[in-house]
Short mmCIF file of C-alpha atoms in Angstrom, two decimals:
data_model
loop_
_atom_site.label_atom_id
_atom_site.label_comp_id
_atom_site.label_asym_id
_atom_site.label_seq_id
_atom_site.Cartn_x
_atom_site.Cartn_y
_atom_site.Cartn_z
CA MET A 166 94.06 86.18 92.55
CA PHE A 167 96.64 88.33 93.95
CA VAL A 168 97.75 91.31 91.71
CA LYS A 169 100.78 93.53 92.22
CA PRO A 170 103.31 95.83 90.15
CA ASP A 171 106.31 93.93 88.51
CA PHE A 172 108.65 95.86 91.51
CA PHE A 173 106.37 94.58 94.38
CA ASP A 174 108.69 91.61 95.30
CA SER A 175 112.01 93.13 94.58
CA PHE A 176 111.27 96.75 96.85
CA ARG A 177 113.62 97.68 99.30
CA CYS A 178 113.75 100.37 101.88
CA ILE A 179 116.63 102.40 100.71
CA ALA A 180 117.09 103.14 104.43
CA SER A 181 120.16 105.88 105.15
CA ASP A 182 119.66 107.07 101.53
CA CYS A 183 115.87 108.30 101.97
CA ALA A 184 115.83 111.96 102.46
CA HIS A 185 112.29 111.62 103.93
CA THR A 186 112.35 108.86 106.77
CA CYS A 187 108.97 106.78 107.42
CA CYS A 188 110.14 106.65 111.00
CA ALA A 189 109.57 110.24 112.36
CA GLY A 190 106.60 112.50 112.18
CA TRP A 191 103.36 110.17 112.70
CA GLU A 192 101.80 107.66 115.02
CA ILE A 193 103.60 103.99 115.03
CA ALA A 194 101.76 101.64 116.92
CA VAL A 195 103.13 98.21 118.12
CA ASP A 196 100.86 95.26 117.36
CA PRO A 197 99.97 93.23 120.39
CA ASP A 198 102.27 90.25 119.23
CA LYS A 199 105.32 92.39 119.06
CA VAL A 200 104.44 94.16 122.41
CA ALA A 201 104.74 90.72 124.04
CA LEU A 202 107.73 89.68 122.20
CA TYR A 203 109.53 92.99 122.92
CA ASP A 204 108.94 92.34 126.52
CA GLN A 205 111.10 89.22 126.47
CA LEU A 206 113.66 90.07 123.74
CA LEU A 207 114.49 93.60 124.60
CA ASP A 208 116.57 94.68 127.21
CA GLU A 209 115.88 97.67 129.73
CA SER A 210 117.50 100.20 127.87
CA GLU A 211 115.62 99.19 124.89
CA LYS A 212 112.33 99.28 126.58
CA ARG A 213 112.81 102.60 127.64
CA ARG A 214 112.57 103.70 123.83
CA LEU A 215 109.07 102.36 123.61
CA LEU A 216 106.11 104.83 124.36
CA PRO A 217 103.24 103.69 126.48
CA ALA A 218 99.77 104.90 125.27
CA PRO A 219 96.17 104.53 126.73
CA ASP A 220 95.27 101.70 123.86
CA GLY A 221 98.62 100.10 123.25
CA THR A 222 102.12 100.74 122.75
CA LEU A 223 103.82 103.29 120.19
CA LEU A 224 107.15 103.42 118.66
CA CYS A 225 106.52 106.91 117.57
CA ARG A 226 103.83 109.87 118.47
CA GLU A 227 102.60 112.09 115.80
CA GLY A 228 105.22 114.91 115.08
CA GLY A 229 107.80 112.86 117.10
CA ARG A 230 110.66 110.43 116.16
CA CYS A 231 111.24 106.78 116.66
CA GLY A 232 113.43 106.07 119.69
CA PHE A 233 115.24 103.36 117.60
CA LEU A 234 116.26 105.63 114.62
CA ARG A 235 119.54 106.40 114.59
CA ASP A 236 121.20 109.43 113.16
CA ASP A 237 122.39 107.87 110.25
CA GLY A 238 118.92 106.84 109.21
CA LEU A 239 118.98 103.38 110.02
CA CYS A 240 117.01 101.34 112.42
CA ASP A 241 118.53 100.30 115.81
CA LEU A 242 116.16 97.78 116.29
CA ILE A 243 117.13 96.06 113.17
CA ILE A 244 120.64 96.48 113.78
CA ARG A 245 120.53 95.09 117.23
CA ARG A 246 117.83 92.08 116.77
CA GLY A 247 117.35 91.96 113.29
CA GLU A 248 114.38 92.41 110.81
CA ASP A 249 112.25 89.92 112.38
CA ALA A 250 111.78 92.12 115.40
CA LEU A 251 109.81 94.77 113.52
CA CYS A 252 106.15 95.29 114.46
CA ASP A 253 103.56 94.83 111.45
CA ILE A 254 103.67 98.46 110.62
CA CYS A 255 107.16 98.75 110.08
CA ARG A 256 107.43 95.41 108.34
CA GLU A 257 104.70 96.23 105.73
CA HIS A 258 105.14 99.94 105.00
CA PRO A 259 104.68 101.48 102.53
CA ARG A 260 102.78 98.33 101.17
CA PHE A 261 99.27 98.44 100.82
CA TYR A 262 96.38 96.06 99.89
CA SER A 263 92.88 96.53 98.56
CA TYR A 264 90.39 93.81 97.84
CA SER A 265 87.70 93.42 95.34
CA GLU A 266 83.59 93.24 96.29
CA ASN A 267 84.11 89.67 97.88
CA GLY A 268 87.47 89.65 98.60
CA ASN A 269 88.92 87.16 95.97
CA ILE A 270 90.93 89.47 94.26
CA ARG A 271 93.74 91.03 96.43
CA GLU A 272 96.09 93.80 95.20
CA GLY A 273 99.11 95.15 96.57
CA GLY A 274 101.61 97.62 95.96
CA GLN A 275 103.95 100.16 97.82
CA GLY A 276 102.37 103.78 98.26
CA ILE A 277 104.10 106.59 96.81
CA CYS A 278 104.28 108.40 100.38
CA CYS A 279 107.63 106.55 99.98
CA GLU A 280 110.15 108.75 97.74
CA ALA A 281 111.61 105.05 96.31
CA ALA A 282 108.07 103.80 95.45
CA ALA A 283 107.14 107.09 93.85
CA LYS A 284 110.02 107.04 91.70
CA LEU A 285 109.35 103.73 90.77
CA TRP A 286 105.42 104.05 89.98
CA LEU A 287 106.53 107.39 87.94
CA SER A 288 109.48 106.33 86.03
CA GLY A 289 107.83 104.06 83.51
CA ASP A 290 105.19 102.12 82.82
CA VAL A 291 104.30 99.81 85.64
CA ARG A 292 103.50 96.07 84.49
CA LEU A 293 100.82 94.44 86.70
CA ILE A 294 101.55 90.38 87.55
CA TYR A 295 98.52 88.55 88.19
CA GLU A 296 99.17 85.38 90.45
CA ASP A 297 96.90 82.42 91.63
CA ASP A 298 96.87 82.58 95.41
CA GLY A 299 93.90 79.94 95.74
CA TYR A 300 91.05 82.26 95.73
CA GLU A 301 88.72 82.22 92.46
CA PRO A 302 87.33 85.52 91.64
CA GLU A 303 83.61 85.61 90.71
CA SER A 304 82.33 86.84 87.53
CA SER A 305 81.53 90.23 89.10
CA GLU A 306 84.98 90.55 90.42
CA LEU A 307 86.53 90.06 87.07
CA ASP A 308 84.43 92.89 85.74
CA GLU A 309 85.77 95.02 88.68
CA LEU A 310 89.39 94.07 87.58
CA ARG A 311 88.62 94.75 83.84
CA ALA A 312 86.78 98.15 84.52
CA GLN A 313 89.91 99.33 86.78
CA SER A 314 92.25 98.25 84.10
CA ALA A 315 90.43 99.92 81.26
CA LEU A 316 90.10 103.12 83.26
CA MET A 317 94.06 102.86 84.26
CA ARG A 318 94.78 102.85 80.61
CA ASP A 319 92.17 105.49 79.71
CA THR A 320 94.43 108.91 79.13
CA GLU A 321 91.84 110.42 77.41
CA ALA A 322 89.35 110.35 80.20
CA MET A 323 92.53 111.43 82.27
CA ASP A 324 92.61 114.43 80.55
CA VAL A 325 89.21 115.56 80.84
CA ALA A 326 89.03 115.16 84.29
CA ILE A 327 92.49 116.98 84.73
CA ALA A 328 91.43 119.76 82.47
CA ASP A 329 88.04 120.09 84.60
CA CYS A 330 90.08 120.07 87.79
CA VAL A 331 92.70 122.75 86.30
CA ARG A 332 89.22 124.82 85.85
CA ARG A 333 88.59 124.46 89.48
CA TYR A 334 91.94 125.09 90.54
CA SER A 335 90.85 127.81 92.80
CA GLU A 336 88.34 125.84 94.72
CA LEU A 337 90.88 123.04 94.95
CA ARG A 338 93.59 125.26 96.47
CA GLY A 339 91.01 126.42 99.23
CA LEU A 340 89.97 122.93 99.74
CA PHE A 341 93.47 121.77 100.30
CA GLY A 342 94.48 124.87 102.39
CA SER A 343 91.70 123.46 104.69
CA LEU A 344 93.14 119.99 105.13
CA GLU A 345 95.16 119.42 108.72
CA THR A 346 98.43 118.29 107.33
CA LEU A 347 101.67 117.17 108.56
CA GLU A 348 103.92 119.81 106.82
CA PRO A 349 102.47 122.96 105.17
CA LEU A 350 101.32 122.66 101.45
CA VAL A 351 101.92 125.66 99.49
CA PHE A 352 100.10 126.30 96.01
CA PRO A 353 100.47 129.04 94.00
CA GLU A 354 97.16 131.38 92.90
CA VAL A 355 97.80 130.82 89.02
CA PRO A 356 96.97 127.32 87.80
CA PRO A 357 99.54 125.00 87.00
CA ALA A 358 100.85 123.64 83.46
CA VAL A 359 100.06 119.85 84.39
CA SER A 360 103.15 117.49 84.23
CA PRO A 361 103.67 114.85 81.39
CA LEU A 362 103.82 112.52 84.36
CA SER A 363 100.25 112.86 85.63
CA HIS A 364 98.71 109.87 83.24
CA ARG A 365 101.40 107.69 85.40
CA LEU A 366 100.33 109.24 88.64
CA CYS A 367 96.47 108.82 87.73
CA SER A 368 97.16 105.26 87.05
CA TYR A 369 98.87 104.70 90.50
CA TYR A 370 95.49 106.46 92.23
CA ILE A 371 93.34 104.35 90.24
CA TYR A 372 95.10 101.29 91.16
CA ARG A 373 95.38 101.81 94.66
CA TRP A 374 91.69 103.14 95.18
CA TYR A 375 89.31 101.88 92.58
CA PHE A 376 87.87 98.99 94.59
CA ASP A 377 87.44 101.24 97.69
CA TYR A 378 85.77 103.97 95.58
CA PRO A 379 84.91 103.12 91.86
CA ASP A 380 83.06 106.13 91.24
CA GLU A 381 85.20 108.71 92.73
CA THR A 382 88.61 107.28 91.78
CA MET A 383 89.15 109.01 88.57
CA ARG A 384 88.34 112.42 89.95
CA PHE A 385 90.51 111.81 92.94
CA ALA A 386 93.23 110.92 90.76
CA ALA A 387 92.96 114.03 88.56
CA ILE A 388 92.64 116.48 91.62
CA CYS A 389 95.92 114.76 93.06
CA ALA A 390 97.31 115.03 89.67
CA VAL A 391 96.64 118.88 89.48
CA MET A 392 97.62 119.65 92.83
CA THR A 393 100.85 117.84 92.49
CA SER A 394 101.59 119.67 89.19
CA ALA A 395 101.17 123.02 91.12
CA MET A 396 103.90 122.26 93.52
CA ASP A 397 107.37 123.58 93.54
CA GLY A 398 110.49 120.85 93.11
CA GLU A 399 110.55 117.50 91.48
CA PHE A 400 107.28 115.97 90.44
CA ALA A 401 108.33 112.73 92.27
CA ASP A 402 108.72 114.43 95.63
CA ALA A 403 105.54 116.66 95.10
CA ALA A 404 103.77 113.24 94.53
CA ARG A 405 105.13 112.07 97.58
CA ARG A 406 104.08 114.78 99.86
CA ILE A 407 100.44 115.03 98.60
CA SER A 408 99.94 111.25 99.15
CA CYS A 409 101.34 111.88 102.80
CA GLU A 410 98.57 114.08 103.17
CA VAL A 411 95.51 112.76 101.46
CA GLU A 412 96.11 108.98 101.31
CA TYR A 413 97.44 108.50 105.10
CA ASP A 414 94.92 110.93 106.69
CA PRO A 415 91.51 109.39 106.59
CA ASP A 416 89.91 112.74 107.40
CA ASN A 417 91.76 114.46 104.48
CA THR A 418 90.78 111.36 102.11
CA ASP A 419 87.11 112.02 103.09
CA VAL A 420 87.02 115.75 102.66
CA ILE A 421 88.48 115.22 98.83
CA LEU A 422 85.90 112.37 98.47
CA GLU A 423 83.16 114.48 99.82
CA TYR A 424 84.15 117.46 97.87
CA ILE A 425 83.88 114.99 94.59
CA ARG A 426 80.39 113.77 95.52
CA GLU A 427 79.06 117.13 95.94
CA ASN A 428 80.29 118.91 92.90
CA PHE A 429 80.59 116.10 90.14
CA ALA A 430 77.26 114.81 90.15
#
């Protein structure tokens, strides 16, 4: 079974209209198949934009900028060679996939590190679509799916978890201050008024992480909702910034999960 949000197939990168390109700032590795293709496909000037690395080839190093990213925000590789020339990371991002206990249920979505995806997840109630992909879920996996679905709709449990995190805001502010981040995250000393969009944000985090961390997911979602609410600016953009730092850096994810396990027994 394949589960996806109703916008999954129609989602498109907004390219030059994006204020926060995903083509700079973090490491982008080229998969081996595309390395071989690039050796045959690209001319010498294009090959010079690739970055050799000890364990492969990169389009971008952390803190850097892809050599194919144009000043207008468009991808020169796509313009010159077409979308089929994209490496796996560039083709799939910001899509994510998670799997049930035995792998017979696959869930897909677009991560809210992408500003376009963040707005889709937060702009309304997202409908999930269930497709037959030839894999038959076992009864225990269907139980996982039902538990996840119930948690995504349990706004009372979300409110309880969020209120608990607000009480721990000073601790959480220190926790987030200890993370290694791509961009500085600044939080006020006073606990925030929680955004009315927090339920939708929690549902997103539960959808994305439940199969991996069923016991911690609600607390993880609530922490991210509170810290997103604490940031200045538009809620969707704050959600994007938090997602970039806590979902796409495994070390930061582990720090938050460890805090949950130690403090929410």
